[in-house]
mmCIF file of C-alpha atoms in Angstrom:
data_model
loop_
_atom_site.group_PDB
_atom_site.id
_atom_site.type_symbol
_atom_site.label_atom_id
_atom_site.label_comp_id
_atom_site.label_asym_id
_atom_site.label_seq_id
_atom_site.Cartn_x
_atom_site.Cartn_y
_atom_site.Cartn_z
ATOM 1 C CA MET A 384 0.073 0.123 -0.003
ATOM 2 C CA ALA A 385 2.896 2.295 1.042
ATOM 3 C CA GLN A 386 4.683 1.610 -2.415
ATOM 4 C CA PHE A 387 1.484 2.579 -4.310
ATOM 5 C CA PHE A 388 1.226 6.065 -2.628
ATOM 6 C CA GLU A 389 4.954 6.555 -3.239
ATOM 7 C CA THR A 390 4.392 5.768 -7.098
ATOM 8 C CA ILE A 391 1.452 8.139 -7.105
ATOM 9 C CA ILE A 392 3.639 10.883 -5.461
ATOM 10 C CA LEU A 393 6.514 10.157 -8.034
ATOM 11 C CA ILE A 394 4.092 10.456 -10.781
ATOM 12 C CA PHE A 395 2.626 13.632 -9.470
ATOM 13 C CA GLY A 396 6.136 15.125 -9.002
ATOM 14 C CA LEU A 397 7.214 14.355 -12.335
ATOM 15 C CA PHE A 398 4.064 15.618 -13.940
ATOM 16 C CA ALA A 399 4.171 18.890 -11.833
ATOM 17 C CA TRP A 400 7.988 19.448 -12.680
ATOM 18 C CA SER A 401 7.076 18.859 -16.405
ATOM 19 C CA ARG A 402 4.383 21.646 -15.976
ATOM 20 C CA SER A 403 6.941 24.015 -14.516
ATOM 21 C CA PHE A 404 9.483 23.271 -17.495
ATOM 22 C CA LEU A 405 6.738 23.966 -19.956
ATOM 23 C CA ARG A 406 5.762 27.279 -18.309
ATOM 24 C CA TYR A 407 9.527 28.180 -18.213
ATOM 25 C CA ARG A 408 9.799 27.335 -21.991
ATOM 26 C CA SER A 409 6.943 29.508 -23.034
ATOM 27 C CA ARG A 410 8.357 32.348 -20.717
ATOM 28 C CA ASP A 411 5.533 32.281 -18.325
ATOM 29 C CA ILE A 412 7.979 31.969 -15.380
ATOM 30 C CA ASN A 413 11.475 33.163 -15.252
ATOM 31 C CA PHE A 414 14.635 31.002 -14.705
ATOM 32 C CA GLY A 415 14.871 31.630 -10.781
ATOM 33 C CA GLU A 416 11.214 30.609 -10.541
ATOM 34 C CA PHE A 417 11.918 27.467 -12.662
ATOM 35 C CA THR A 418 14.856 26.709 -10.299
ATOM 36 C CA LEU A 419 12.824 27.010 -7.306
ATOM 37 C CA TRP A 420 10.092 24.649 -8.518
ATOM 38 C CA THR A 421 12.758 22.197 -9.776
ATOM 39 C CA ILE A 422 14.255 22.204 -6.214
ATOM 40 C CA ILE A 423 10.551 21.594 -4.649
ATOM 41 C CA TRP A 424 9.533 18.895 -6.982
ATOM 42 C CA GLY A 425 13.096 17.526 -7.399
ATOM 43 C CA GLY A 426 13.299 17.129 -3.573
ATOM 44 C CA LEU A 427 9.931 15.347 -3.523
ATOM 45 C CA ILE A 428 10.962 12.938 -6.106
ATOM 46 C CA LEU A 429 14.371 12.314 -4.425
ATOM 47 C CA ILE A 430 12.766 11.680 -1.113
ATOM 48 C CA VAL A 431 10.352 9.052 -2.593
ATOM 49 C CA LEU A 432 13.310 7.546 -4.442
ATOM 50 C CA ALA A 433 15.463 7.445 -1.306
ATOM 51 C CA SER A 434 12.942 6.040 0.987
ATOM 52 C CA THR A 435 15.342 4.082 3.257
ATOM 53 C CA PRO A 436 17.205 6.940 4.621
ATOM 54 C CA VAL A 437 14.085 8.893 4.769
ATOM 55 C CA TYR A 438 12.430 6.065 6.498
ATOM 56 C CA ARG A 439 15.119 6.240 9.207
ATOM 57 C CA PHE A 440 14.638 9.955 9.253
ATOM 58 C CA GLY A 441 10.974 9.662 9.712
ATOM 59 C CA LYS A 442 11.484 7.245 12.677
ATOM 60 C CA LEU A 443 13.217 10.059 14.388
ATOM 61 C CA PHE A 444 10.189 12.056 14.186
ATOM 62 C CA GLY A 445 7.966 9.091 15.189
ATOM 63 C CA THR A 446 6.237 8.588 11.810
ATOM 64 C CA GLY A 447 6.096 5.101 10.385
ATOM 65 C CA ARG A 448 6.413 5.555 6.734
ATOM 66 C CA PRO A 449 8.622 7.920 4.538
ATOM 67 C CA ILE A 450 5.535 9.201 2.795
ATOM 68 C CA ASP A 451 4.419 10.503 6.048
ATOM 69 C CA VAL A 452 7.367 12.723 6.455
ATOM 70 C CA ILE A 453 6.518 14.142 2.937
ATOM 71 C CA VAL A 454 2.920 14.689 3.983
ATOM 72 C CA TYR A 455 3.707 16.490 7.272
ATOM 73 C CA SER A 456 6.606 18.656 5.696
ATOM 74 C CA SER A 457 4.446 19.546 2.682
ATOM 75 C CA ILE A 458 1.587 20.854 5.155
ATOM 76 C CA ILE A 459 4.201 22.994 7.247
ATOM 77 C CA LEU A 460 5.373 24.117 3.749
ATOM 78 C CA LEU A 461 2.041 24.904 2.498
ATOM 79 C CA PHE A 462 0.970 26.767 5.665
ATOM 80 C CA TYR A 463 4.182 29.063 5.240
ATOM 81 C CA LEU A 464 3.588 29.580 1.601
ATOM 82 C CA LEU A 465 0.061 30.661 2.300
ATOM 83 C CA PHE A 466 1.278 33.060 4.898
ATOM 84 C CA ARG A 467 3.522 34.521 2.392
ATOM 85 C CA VAL A 468 0.933 34.825 -0.086
ATOM 86 C CA PHE A 469 -1.414 36.647 2.360
ATOM 87 C CA VAL A 470 1.427 38.932 3.356
ATOM 88 C CA LYS A 471 2.233 39.683 -0.351
ATOM 89 C CA LEU A 472 -1.662 40.192 -1.038
ATOM 90 C CA GLU A 473 -1.786 42.624 2.076
ATOM 91 C CA THR A 474 0.964 44.573 0.462
ATOM 92 C CA VAL A 475 -0.452 44.757 -2.982
ATOM 93 C CA GLU A 476 -3.859 45.879 -1.439
ATOM 94 C CA LYS A 477 -2.070 48.606 0.659
ATOM 95 C CA ASN A 478 -0.418 49.805 -2.580
ATOM 96 C CA MET A 479 -3.630 49.628 -4.544
ATOM 97 C CA THR A 480 -5.311 51.885 -1.871
ATOM 98 C CA LYS A 481 -2.374 54.406 -1.876
ATOM 99 C CA ILE A 482 -2.608 54.883 -5.678
ATOM 100 C CA THR A 483 -6.300 54.897 -5.657
ATOM 101 C CA ARG A 484 -6.497 57.699 -2.914
ATOM 102 C CA GLU A 485 -3.637 59.632 -4.719
ATOM 103 C CA ILE A 486 -5.402 59.536 -7.874
ATOM 104 C CA ALA A 487 -8.964 60.711 -6.289
ATOM 105 C CA LEU A 488 -7.037 63.655 -4.566
ATOM 106 C CA LYS A 489 -5.118 64.592 -7.697
ATOM 107 C CA LYS A 490 -8.297 64.708 -9.974
ATOM 108 C CA LYS A 491 -10.040 66.818 -7.582
ATOM 109 C CA MET B 276 -17.644 78.745 25.636
ATOM 110 C CA VAL B 277 -17.456 78.029 21.920
ATOM 111 C CA LYS B 278 -20.750 78.231 20.078
ATOM 112 C CA ILE B 279 -21.585 76.948 16.666
ATOM 113 C CA ALA B 280 -23.347 79.610 14.404
ATOM 114 C CA LYS B 281 -25.079 79.227 11.172
ATOM 115 C CA ASN B 282 -23.770 81.313 8.428
ATOM 116 C CA SER B 283 -26.808 83.648 8.659
ATOM 117 C CA GLU B 284 -25.887 84.221 12.273
ATOM 118 C CA PHE B 285 -22.346 85.419 11.381
ATOM 119 C CA THR B 286 -20.682 87.229 14.102
ATOM 120 C CA LYS B 287 -16.970 88.355 14.667
ATOM 121 C CA SER B 288 -16.573 86.855 17.883
ATOM 122 C CA LYS B 289 -13.597 84.504 18.401
ATOM 123 C CA ASN B 290 -15.660 82.055 20.289
ATOM 124 C CA VAL B 291 -18.010 81.289 17.502
ATOM 125 C CA VAL B 292 -17.156 78.668 15.044
ATOM 126 C CA LEU B 293 -19.217 78.867 11.913
ATOM 127 C CA PHE B 294 -20.771 75.976 10.160
ATOM 128 C CA LYS B 295 -18.486 76.725 7.265
ATOM 129 C CA ASP B 296 -15.449 75.712 9.572
ATOM 130 C CA LEU B 297 -16.891 72.243 10.062
ATOM 131 C CA TRP B 298 -16.295 69.810 7.265
ATOM 132 C CA ILE B 299 -18.405 66.692 6.860
ATOM 133 C CA VAL B 300 -16.860 63.645 5.198
ATOM 134 C CA ILE B 301 -19.227 60.967 3.764
ATOM 135 C CA PRO B 302 -17.776 57.749 2.495
ATOM 136 C CA ALA B 303 -20.378 56.335 -0.019
ATOM 137 C CA TYR B 304 -20.349 52.889 -1.909
ATOM 138 C CA ASN B 305 -23.500 52.149 -3.983
ATOM 139 C CA ALA B 306 -25.584 54.812 -2.086
ATOM 140 C CA GLN B 307 -27.428 56.274 -4.996
ATOM 141 C CA LYS B 308 -30.838 55.663 -3.325
ATOM 142 C CA THR B 309 -29.747 57.518 -0.048
ATOM 143 C CA ILE B 310 -26.917 59.892 -0.749
ATOM 144 C CA THR B 311 -29.035 62.853 -2.256
ATOM 145 C CA LYS B 312 -31.452 62.659 0.818
ATOM 146 C CA VAL B 313 -28.555 62.612 3.274
ATOM 147 C CA ILE B 314 -26.913 65.651 1.771
ATOM 148 C CA GLU B 315 -30.180 67.648 1.521
ATOM 149 C CA ASN B 316 -30.774 66.893 5.153
ATOM 150 C CA LEU B 317 -27.383 68.133 6.131
ATOM 151 C CA ASN B 318 -28.074 71.173 4.000
ATOM 152 C CA ASP B 319 -31.432 71.903 5.732
ATOM 153 C CA TYR B 320 -29.372 71.887 9.074
ATOM 154 C CA GLY B 321 -27.071 74.591 7.469
ATOM 155 C CA TYR B 322 -24.200 72.453 6.688
ATOM 156 C CA ARG B 323 -22.743 73.240 3.388
ATOM 157 C CA ASN B 324 -19.214 71.777 3.685
ATOM 158 C CA ILE B 325 -19.954 68.365 2.494
ATOM 159 C CA ILE B 326 -17.272 66.020 1.137
ATOM 160 C CA VAL B 327 -18.393 62.770 -0.551
ATOM 161 C CA VAL B 328 -15.898 60.121 -1.342
ATOM 162 C CA ASP B 329 -17.422 57.731 -3.844
ATOM 163 C CA ASP B 330 -15.664 54.421 -3.200
ATOM 164 C CA GLY B 331 -15.743 52.948 -6.654
ATOM 165 C CA SER B 332 -19.569 52.595 -6.631
ATOM 166 C CA ASN B 333 -21.243 50.604 -9.531
ATOM 167 C CA ASP B 334 -24.372 52.853 -9.600
ATOM 168 C CA SER B 335 -24.849 56.467 -9.871
ATOM 169 C CA THR B 336 -23.668 57.594 -6.481
ATOM 170 C CA PHE B 337 -20.976 59.953 -7.938
ATOM 171 C CA GLU B 338 -23.515 61.827 -10.233
ATOM 172 C CA SER B 339 -26.141 61.868 -7.376
ATOM 173 C CA ALA B 340 -23.792 63.403 -4.917
ATOM 174 C CA GLN B 341 -22.436 65.954 -7.493
ATOM 175 C CA ASN B 342 -25.842 67.220 -8.451
ATOM 176 C CA THR B 343 -26.455 68.243 -4.946
ATOM 177 C CA GLY B 344 -23.477 70.650 -4.995
ATOM 178 C CA ALA B 345 -21.425 68.644 -2.453
ATOM 179 C CA GLU B 346 -17.468 68.318 -3.277
ATOM 180 C CA VAL B 347 -17.317 64.752 -4.496
ATOM 181 C CA LEU B 348 -13.927 62.614 -4.842
ATOM 182 C CA SER B 349 -13.918 59.436 -6.786
ATOM 183 C CA HIS B 350 -12.013 56.224 -5.866
ATOM 184 C CA MET B 351 -11.628 54.459 -9.335
ATOM 185 C CA ALA B 352 -11.911 51.106 -7.664
ATOM 186 C CA ASN B 353 -13.741 50.116 -4.313
ATOM 187 C CA ARG B 354 -11.167 50.186 -1.435
ATOM 188 C CA GLY B 355 -13.473 50.086 1.502
ATOM 189 C CA GLN B 356 -14.767 52.635 4.135
ATOM 190 C CA GLY B 357 -11.535 53.068 5.960
ATOM 191 C CA ALA B 358 -9.820 54.051 2.868
ATOM 192 C CA ALA B 359 -12.527 56.346 1.681
ATOM 193 C CA LEU B 360 -12.594 58.137 5.001
ATOM 194 C CA GLN B 361 -8.973 58.752 4.760
ATOM 195 C CA THR B 362 -9.275 60.156 1.365
ATOM 196 C CA GLY B 363 -11.992 62.528 2.635
ATOM 197 C CA ILE B 364 -10.044 63.513 5.664
ATOM 198 C CA SER B 365 -6.957 64.381 3.568
ATOM 199 C CA TYR B 366 -8.989 66.528 1.281
ATOM 200 C CA ALA B 367 -10.957 68.181 4.108
ATOM 201 C CA LEU B 368 -7.620 69.301 5.507
ATOM 202 C CA THR B 369 -6.834 71.375 2.636
ATOM 203 C CA LYS B 370 -9.911 73.473 3.412
ATOM 204 C CA ASN B 371 -8.649 74.574 6.904
ATOM 205 C CA PRO B 372 -11.322 73.082 8.975
ATOM 206 C CA ALA B 373 -11.825 73.691 12.732
ATOM 207 C CA ALA B 374 -13.164 70.116 12.992
ATOM 208 C CA ILE B 375 -14.000 67.270 10.721
ATOM 209 C CA ILE B 376 -17.182 65.229 10.975
ATOM 210 C CA THR B 377 -17.493 61.722 9.596
ATOM 211 C CA PHE B 378 -20.999 60.717 8.682
ATOM 212 C CA ASP B 379 -22.694 57.622 6.940
ATOM 213 C CA SER B 380 -24.127 57.721 3.485
ATOM 214 C CA ASP B 381 -27.010 55.264 4.226
ATOM 215 C CA GLY B 382 -29.186 57.772 6.078
ATOM 216 C CA GLN B 383 -28.883 56.178 9.458
ATOM 217 C CA HIS B 384 -27.362 59.232 11.122
ATOM 218 C CA ASP B 385 -29.264 62.349 12.284
ATOM 219 C CA PRO B 386 -27.617 65.800 11.372
ATOM 220 C CA SER B 387 -29.053 67.284 14.506
ATOM 221 C CA ASP B 388 -26.398 65.135 16.482
ATOM 222 C CA ILE B 389 -23.622 66.843 14.728
ATOM 223 C CA GLU B 390 -23.623 69.842 16.964
ATOM 224 C CA LYS B 391 -23.508 67.894 20.050
ATOM 225 C CA LEU B 392 -20.405 66.143 18.693
ATOM 226 C CA ALA B 393 -18.710 69.143 17.507
ATOM 227 C CA LEU B 394 -19.156 71.189 20.793
ATOM 228 C CA LYS B 395 -17.512 68.397 22.579
ATOM 229 C CA VAL B 396 -14.433 68.867 20.610
ATOM 230 C CA LEU B 397 -14.649 72.713 20.068
ATOM 231 C CA SER B 398 -16.057 73.860 23.397
ATOM 232 C CA GLU B 399 -14.984 71.177 25.936
ATOM 233 C CA GLY B 400 -11.533 70.455 24.615
ATOM 234 C CA PHE B 401 -11.841 66.878 23.566
ATOM 235 C CA ASP B 402 -9.940 65.648 20.740
ATOM 236 C CA ILE B 403 -12.333 63.328 19.394
ATOM 237 C CA SER B 404 -15.959 62.622 20.312
ATOM 238 C CA LEU B 405 -17.707 59.464 18.927
ATOM 239 C CA GLY B 406 -21.367 58.875 18.600
ATOM 240 C CA SER B 407 -23.010 56.122 20.536
ATOM 241 C CA ARG B 408 -26.428 54.549 19.757
ATOM 242 C CA PHE B 409 -26.319 52.874 23.262
ATOM 243 C CA LEU B 410 -26.048 55.928 25.536
ATOM 244 C CA GLY B 411 -29.032 57.617 26.749
ATOM 245 C CA VAL B 412 -30.996 57.411 23.641
ATOM 246 C CA GLN B 413 -33.178 54.274 23.538
ATOM 247 C CA SER B 414 -31.735 52.196 20.708
ATOM 248 C CA ASN B 415 -33.944 50.645 18.043
ATOM 249 C CA ALA B 416 -31.150 48.467 16.764
ATOM 250 C CA PRO B 417 -32.279 45.080 15.820
ATOM 251 C CA LEU B 418 -31.279 42.360 18.320
ATOM 252 C CA HIS B 419 -28.693 40.520 16.094
ATOM 253 C CA ARG B 420 -27.201 43.942 15.199
ATOM 254 C CA LYS B 421 -26.886 44.827 18.987
ATOM 255 C CA ILE B 422 -25.245 41.476 19.650
ATOM 256 C CA ALA B 423 -22.783 41.888 16.801
ATOM 257 C CA LEU B 424 -21.993 45.569 17.920
ATOM 258 C CA LYS B 425 -21.395 44.594 21.550
ATOM 259 C CA CYS B 426 -19.197 41.678 20.623
ATOM 260 C CA GLY B 427 -17.177 44.079 18.384
ATOM 261 C CA ALA B 428 -16.891 46.529 21.357
ATOM 262 C CA PHE B 429 -15.696 43.763 23.602
ATOM 263 C CA MET B 430 -13.153 42.547 21.130
ATOM 264 C CA VAL B 431 -11.897 46.195 20.640
ATOM 265 C CA TYR B 432 -11.716 46.260 24.442
ATOM 266 C CA LEU B 433 -9.641 43.062 24.585
ATOM 267 C CA PHE B 434 -7.274 44.334 21.932
ATOM 268 C CA HIS B 435 -6.769 47.975 22.999
ATOM 269 C CA GLY B 436 -7.888 48.168 26.630
ATOM 270 C CA LEU B 437 -10.478 51.030 25.955
ATOM 271 C CA TRP B 438 -14.252 50.294 26.451
ATOM 272 C CA PHE B 439 -16.385 52.120 23.953
ATOM 273 C CA SER B 440 -20.156 51.422 24.007
ATOM 274 C CA ASP B 441 -20.478 51.766 20.137
ATOM 275 C CA CYS B 442 -16.959 51.999 18.637
ATOM 276 C CA HIS B 443 -18.362 51.042 15.205
ATOM 277 C CA ASN B 444 -20.556 54.060 14.885
ATOM 278 C CA GLY B 445 -19.574 56.055 11.921
ATOM 279 C CA LEU B 446 -20.624 59.478 13.361
ATOM 280 C CA ARG B 447 -17.593 61.017 14.886
ATOM 281 C CA CYS B 448 -16.030 64.493 15.257
ATOM 282 C CA MET B 449 -12.259 65.157 15.257
ATOM 283 C CA SER B 450 -10.455 68.185 15.888
ATOM 284 C CA ARG B 451 -8.033 69.594 13.332
ATOM 285 C CA ASN B 452 -5.040 68.428 15.314
ATOM 286 C CA VAL B 453 -6.397 64.837 15.325
ATOM 287 C CA SER B 454 -7.310 65.014 11.867
ATOM 288 C CA GLU B 455 -3.801 65.836 10.945
ATOM 289 C CA GLN B 456 -2.264 62.991 13.083
ATOM 290 C CA ILE B 457 -4.854 60.403 11.912
ATOM 291 C CA ASN B 458 -3.605 57.815 9.449
ATOM 292 C CA ILE B 459 -5.977 55.098 8.618
ATOM 293 C CA THR B 460 -4.405 52.105 7.196
ATOM 294 C CA SER B 461 -7.169 49.621 7.534
ATOM 295 C CA ASP B 462 -9.185 49.894 4.328
ATOM 296 C CA ARG B 463 -12.296 48.133 5.352
ATOM 297 C CA MET B 464 -14.546 48.267 8.474
ATOM 298 C CA GLU B 465 -11.927 47.272 10.986
ATOM 299 C CA HIS B 466 -10.762 50.974 10.686
ATOM 300 C CA ALA B 467 -12.927 51.532 13.732
ATOM 301 C CA SER B 468 -10.566 49.442 15.773
ATOM 302 C CA GLU B 469 -7.606 51.133 14.437
ATOM 303 C CA ILE B 470 -9.115 54.693 15.372
ATOM 304 C CA VAL B 471 -9.460 53.279 18.899
ATOM 305 C CA GLU B 472 -5.823 52.035 18.818
ATOM 306 C CA MET B 473 -4.810 55.499 17.569
ATOM 307 C CA ILE B 474 -6.612 57.074 20.438
ATOM 308 C CA LYS B 475 -4.847 54.951 22.928
ATOM 309 C CA GLN B 476 -1.323 55.359 21.483
ATOM 310 C CA ASN B 477 -1.747 59.258 21.001
ATOM 311 C CA TYR B 478 -3.511 59.656 24.395
ATOM 312 C CA TRP B 479 -6.365 61.640 22.647
ATOM 313 C CA LYS B 480 -8.874 62.939 24.909
ATOM 314 C CA PHE B 481 -12.053 61.223 23.781
ATOM 315 C CA THR B 482 -15.758 61.073 24.704
ATOM 316 C CA GLU B 483 -18.840 59.201 23.636
ATOM 317 C CA VAL B 484 -22.083 61.395 22.682
ATOM 318 C CA PRO B 485 -25.662 59.628 22.512
ATOM 319 C CA VAL B 486 -26.867 59.811 18.931
ATOM 320 C CA THR B 487 -29.871 58.491 17.194
ATOM 321 C CA ILE B 488 -29.506 55.876 14.749
ATOM 322 C CA HIS B 489 -32.471 55.512 12.124
ATOM 323 C CA TYR B 490 -32.818 51.815 10.878
ATOM 324 C CA ASP B 491 -34.454 50.893 7.677
ATOM 325 C CA ASP B 492 -34.084 48.563 5.116
ATOM 326 C CA GLU B 493 -31.329 50.469 3.330
ATOM 327 C CA SER B 494 -29.448 51.157 6.422
ATOM 328 C CA LEU B 495 -29.665 47.575 7.499
ATOM 329 C CA LYS B 496 -28.513 46.430 4.111
ATOM 330 C CA HIS B 497 -25.336 48.761 4.078
ATOM 331 C CA GLY B 498 -24.539 48.120 7.685
ATOM 332 C CA GLN B 499 -22.449 45.366 9.158
ATOM 333 C CA SER B 500 -24.056 42.013 9.363
ATOM 334 C CA THR B 501 -23.460 39.716 12.212
ATOM 335 C CA PHE B 502 -21.349 37.617 9.887
ATOM 336 C CA SER B 503 -19.189 40.530 9.176
ATOM 337 C CA ALA B 504 -18.314 41.073 12.621
ATOM 338 C CA PHE B 505 -16.312 37.816 12.499
ATOM 339 C CA ARG B 506 -14.738 38.982 9.276
ATOM 340 C CA ILE B 507 -13.702 42.238 11.002
ATOM 341 C CA LEU B 508 -12.312 40.280 14.026
ATOM 342 C CA ALA B 509 -10.461 38.067 11.547
ATOM 343 C CA ARG B 510 -8.842 40.997 9.929
ATOM 344 C CA MET B 511 -8.059 42.607 13.339
ATOM 345 C CA VAL B 512 -6.158 39.529 14.463
ATOM 346 C CA TRP B 513 -4.410 39.381 11.023
ATOM 347 C CA ARG B 514 -3.326 42.934 11.144
ATOM 348 C CA LYS B 515 -1.763 42.200 14.809
ATOM 349 C CA VAL B 516 0.071 39.131 13.138
ATOM 350 C CA ILE B 517 1.635 40.929 10.224
ATOM 351 C CA LYS B 518 2.430 44.169 11.924
#
């Protein structure tokens, strides 16, 4: 059962990386962003492939299967990324308000 | 003792602040049904210095307000009541006001209350006076609205340690000095909590004044729902996290 999940994750990782590559090739994302996604998806694939050391690593944190380490780490990473997105959104909103207010005052 | 005189009662006494020295800021969003009447009511009471900030309305709020002769500013996109208030205050400051009044566009405020608020600032030395529907005057607020407002006041107390019976009331009067210092950065309804925060941080002398709120379908539609109280709370917490 564990192997089945790891195969699914492996296929998903490869698929996600290919999407990043296609977006880089069509210049939707720059090289830096492509590198970041390569590290993320490549890391995921590596963890699945190198399951024995990860299994030992997972034992340290009390998780039985390598996939659990990936899932838990992913949740933490997602929360962090969500936080960053919200902070960025807040900055964009504030800038929008500033511009809107300035234009309103200037037009008067 | 400062008195507030209408333009027709002009006097050269230094202790008389003319209506023309009071500026009223009205943030308005999709308020075409009410804005004309709100401005006309204010005009009937002798208030002529009215600034409407149309906050990116989809309807004809801008044209309706302009037709009344009020000064109208326009946000090209909807940015929220807090943002509109700050725009209006910034513009009012260019008019050399003695004090600035904030007033809602949905018709729930009574122009007769303005004088009471203004006298607190201009005559009794308060930096800011805030209207309260829960003091003295029998409130006709629907029960769910009362609960939401009281919960909001309690949360503001928890956050800032100052108790206001009705801190989300949009009818306020601020001195020129406060108007120059105030900088509302909360775009949406949580600006009320931010104003309380500024009152505490800057040691502004404040008071609450009983005011009448007229509830009808339109004002209930525009006002804060019980659900929006939770949204405001979430944004208050979020602001604390990213500060």
